[in-house]
């Protein structure tokens, strides 16, 4: 019987630092090319400086990529998989996809692969890659997507017909750990086609190139010993890579092919693309047989129709072990059974098998999507001693104000191909899901974001790699509360030290917002695009196209939410330390001031709330003194709902200083307090309410949210009201004209570039915040407050029932319906019906606002993994 506590015990050992169970994991990116880190161009055009075609021949400076990659936490040594079907023009060593401008809706991976399982210590992990038996259609994918414009959907690999007649291999990659530093890799190749087919399978090992950038850097080494490879690295110490009965073992160097790329003669040298040139090109001199910094075992297999073949490899700390494959499969199966036991406990209350499948794959994706991320901005700007100096233009270019930034950590990524870099607001949502699996790592990562080598000295948090200085919604305090409360609910005690540590860091960030994003000191905040790209009439990251400024409903509301999150943390900390009562008072006051400002912009009597439409809008204020609302019914008008908090009355009884000042505000600033507060009115279970949106306005906003002709879809809440399909919003001023129209799928606007799209689709994170806000309102209003849902149905539901209804709609994106179809797969019949496709879930960046089909990045497990939280919340987690 599997030990249901085995994985928990490993986590406890890792947390206590008795064993390094987190040291090795799937931390290898799926795309290192086309990133800011690898861009040394003069113009900052990362996509064109370093292409997919060059990636096999050029050594990376900052990280590595590969298929099913596995490495140590500093990425000294990497494992991955390479394949060749005998027809492709190149060895399949990394995922292929289109660059930002090749895709008609932005960058897009053109492969089919799935994260199927993992546990937090990666003692067991499994993924699946579908590899065609015909030549991979590189040119067709590039040319057809180039032919299409933004009115057409992306052209995907499944549409090429290359998987027809099942002429492909299902390549299953499993990792299991015999101990913390003993990694078993099992590759099972299934031939799904009607005929026998041949395939080359190459488990690979290599060192990240750390020696080419400065003179005198030590070069690590791989050296053959029989059918195995001795691994020598000055920081890691000795390891051994064992291969099980390969046809060959070949070596090359993880160095740039200067002959191919630059025409530099280098007789006798073997480069990064040596394995490709040997296997595909037949060039024997491209590899060696005994030593290098990159190696692969070559297995030439013929797999019968419907059959399977297995390849094994093992990386162990220490010396070569000739008996390393004895009991190998037994270890893998034991770890797999322990993973089943781990999830058996976690999912004990989820009775529906399909929901368990969806949830487990969402968890697997959040674990597989952790990646080693290294980026020293100063070194990147100034260049390396042993390399040509970068162009001087980079000293005044991207991220020039972030010379302190030096990231060298394993982080949760939005998507390891399309977005293989951290983004601050995405990260917060990732960690809320990761906390279900590995609370200590979730806390570590959230604290990491606020450390001095990430956070700017002025208090700003880095937004994302392409522009650290851009501004994302400040959701980190919300995430900290979620982690604290989740741990307290599960273990009976919250981590006060963690909460205090993150709170003191976020005080700096809050101050930055107040000083930098409230330009006129009016408590009205202008954050830029705030993560929602093209939701507006014009690019909100740039100055308006007219002489004036944008007053953002969402920017101000995010700050109101930030105030309440910080207030709630301060109240929690004040239960054991009276000093936090004064800080709680400050955030209470600040929240009241923001509420007043939203109702009376700059003292001019203007309000972000529109009494005619009963909705919140952005305003454009002109230098002439004129002002006009931008009447776009979008998520911008829903975000004020997120600024809500309920407090249990008994917590306040232990805060006399805070209570005294609270009462002063309520007595001497009654008009201000009445705008946002029901503090003196007991709610359900004697709770108190602070909210930017009171009952009347909240009810009016919900009338739009719950209307199928506006925001409500069968699959969640749309980013833009469907009203704008027939009634597009048009903004005209002088010669400038812009239009916002509801588009349920990919955007037809290139406003923000790439695949940015908030003009109709369903986005998981904002839906999740809306659901949480409804539950908080329910905590105050209770069962007595009911709203018609859906509008026109005649059914009135409590806010909790509405929140649960929205959860079920979002889960329905992935769930197999009565017809056997999963909405996420959309029009692709093979994915809907084929038994080798239909239960492999993809978690996308966003979803069609009408039919729920997946859009954008296809492995954006980061915030779409929140579906796992929703399943847990519905089933009594």
XYZ file of C-alpha atoms in Angstrom, residues 425-426 428-429 432 472-482 530 532 554 557-558 561-562 565 635 638-645 702 705 717 758 763-777 799 803 806-807 810 863 866-867 869-870 873:
63
model
C 0.429 40.422 -10.737
C 0.274 37.035 -12.470
C 0.356 36.567 -6.984
C -2.415 34.410 -8.448
C -2.607 31.382 -4.258
C 0.461 46.075 -12.585
C -2.454 45.883 -10.139
C -1.141 45.814 -6.541
C -2.535 42.415 -5.540
C 0.389 41.237 -3.415
C -1.234 42.187 -0.090
C -4.350 40.291 -1.158
C -2.195 37.259 -1.979
C -0.397 37.501 1.376
C -3.729 37.438 3.188
C -4.872 34.452 1.164
C -2.771 48.002 -15.036
C -5.582 44.879 -18.712
C -9.672 50.708 -11.934
C -10.210 50.991 -7.095
C -7.118 48.775 -7.030
C -8.550 47.323 -2.424
C -4.859 47.626 -1.488
C -5.927 44.452 2.354
C -14.097 45.320 -16.156
C -16.419 46.201 -11.913
C -13.134 46.554 -10.053
C -14.609 48.923 -7.408
C -16.478 45.836 -6.153
C -13.110 44.277 -5.238
C -12.551 46.938 -2.565
C -14.471 45.224 0.235
C -13.575 43.798 3.614
C -24.680 43.275 -10.505
C -22.823 41.569 -14.410
C -17.970 37.086 -16.584
C -9.505 42.414 -22.829
C -10.223 36.090 -17.701
C -9.830 33.805 -14.714
C -8.105 36.136 -12.189
C -10.641 38.964 -12.255
C -13.493 36.450 -12.132
C -11.848 34.925 -9.084
C -11.587 38.313 -7.343
C -15.218 39.051 -8.175
C -16.307 35.730 -6.653
C -14.303 36.409 -3.515
C -15.814 39.897 -3.228
C -19.350 38.529 -3.510
C -18.584 36.114 -0.701
C -17.302 38.964 1.467
C -20.472 40.961 0.847
C -24.599 36.525 -3.033
C -20.606 33.269 -6.285
C -20.019 31.792 -11.223
C -17.567 29.158 -9.980
C -15.884 28.857 -14.916
C -3.767 32.120 -13.149
C -7.353 29.078 -10.046
C -9.975 26.642 -11.312
C -9.126 26.588 -6.017
C -12.713 26.945 -7.185
C -14.005 25.874 -2.492
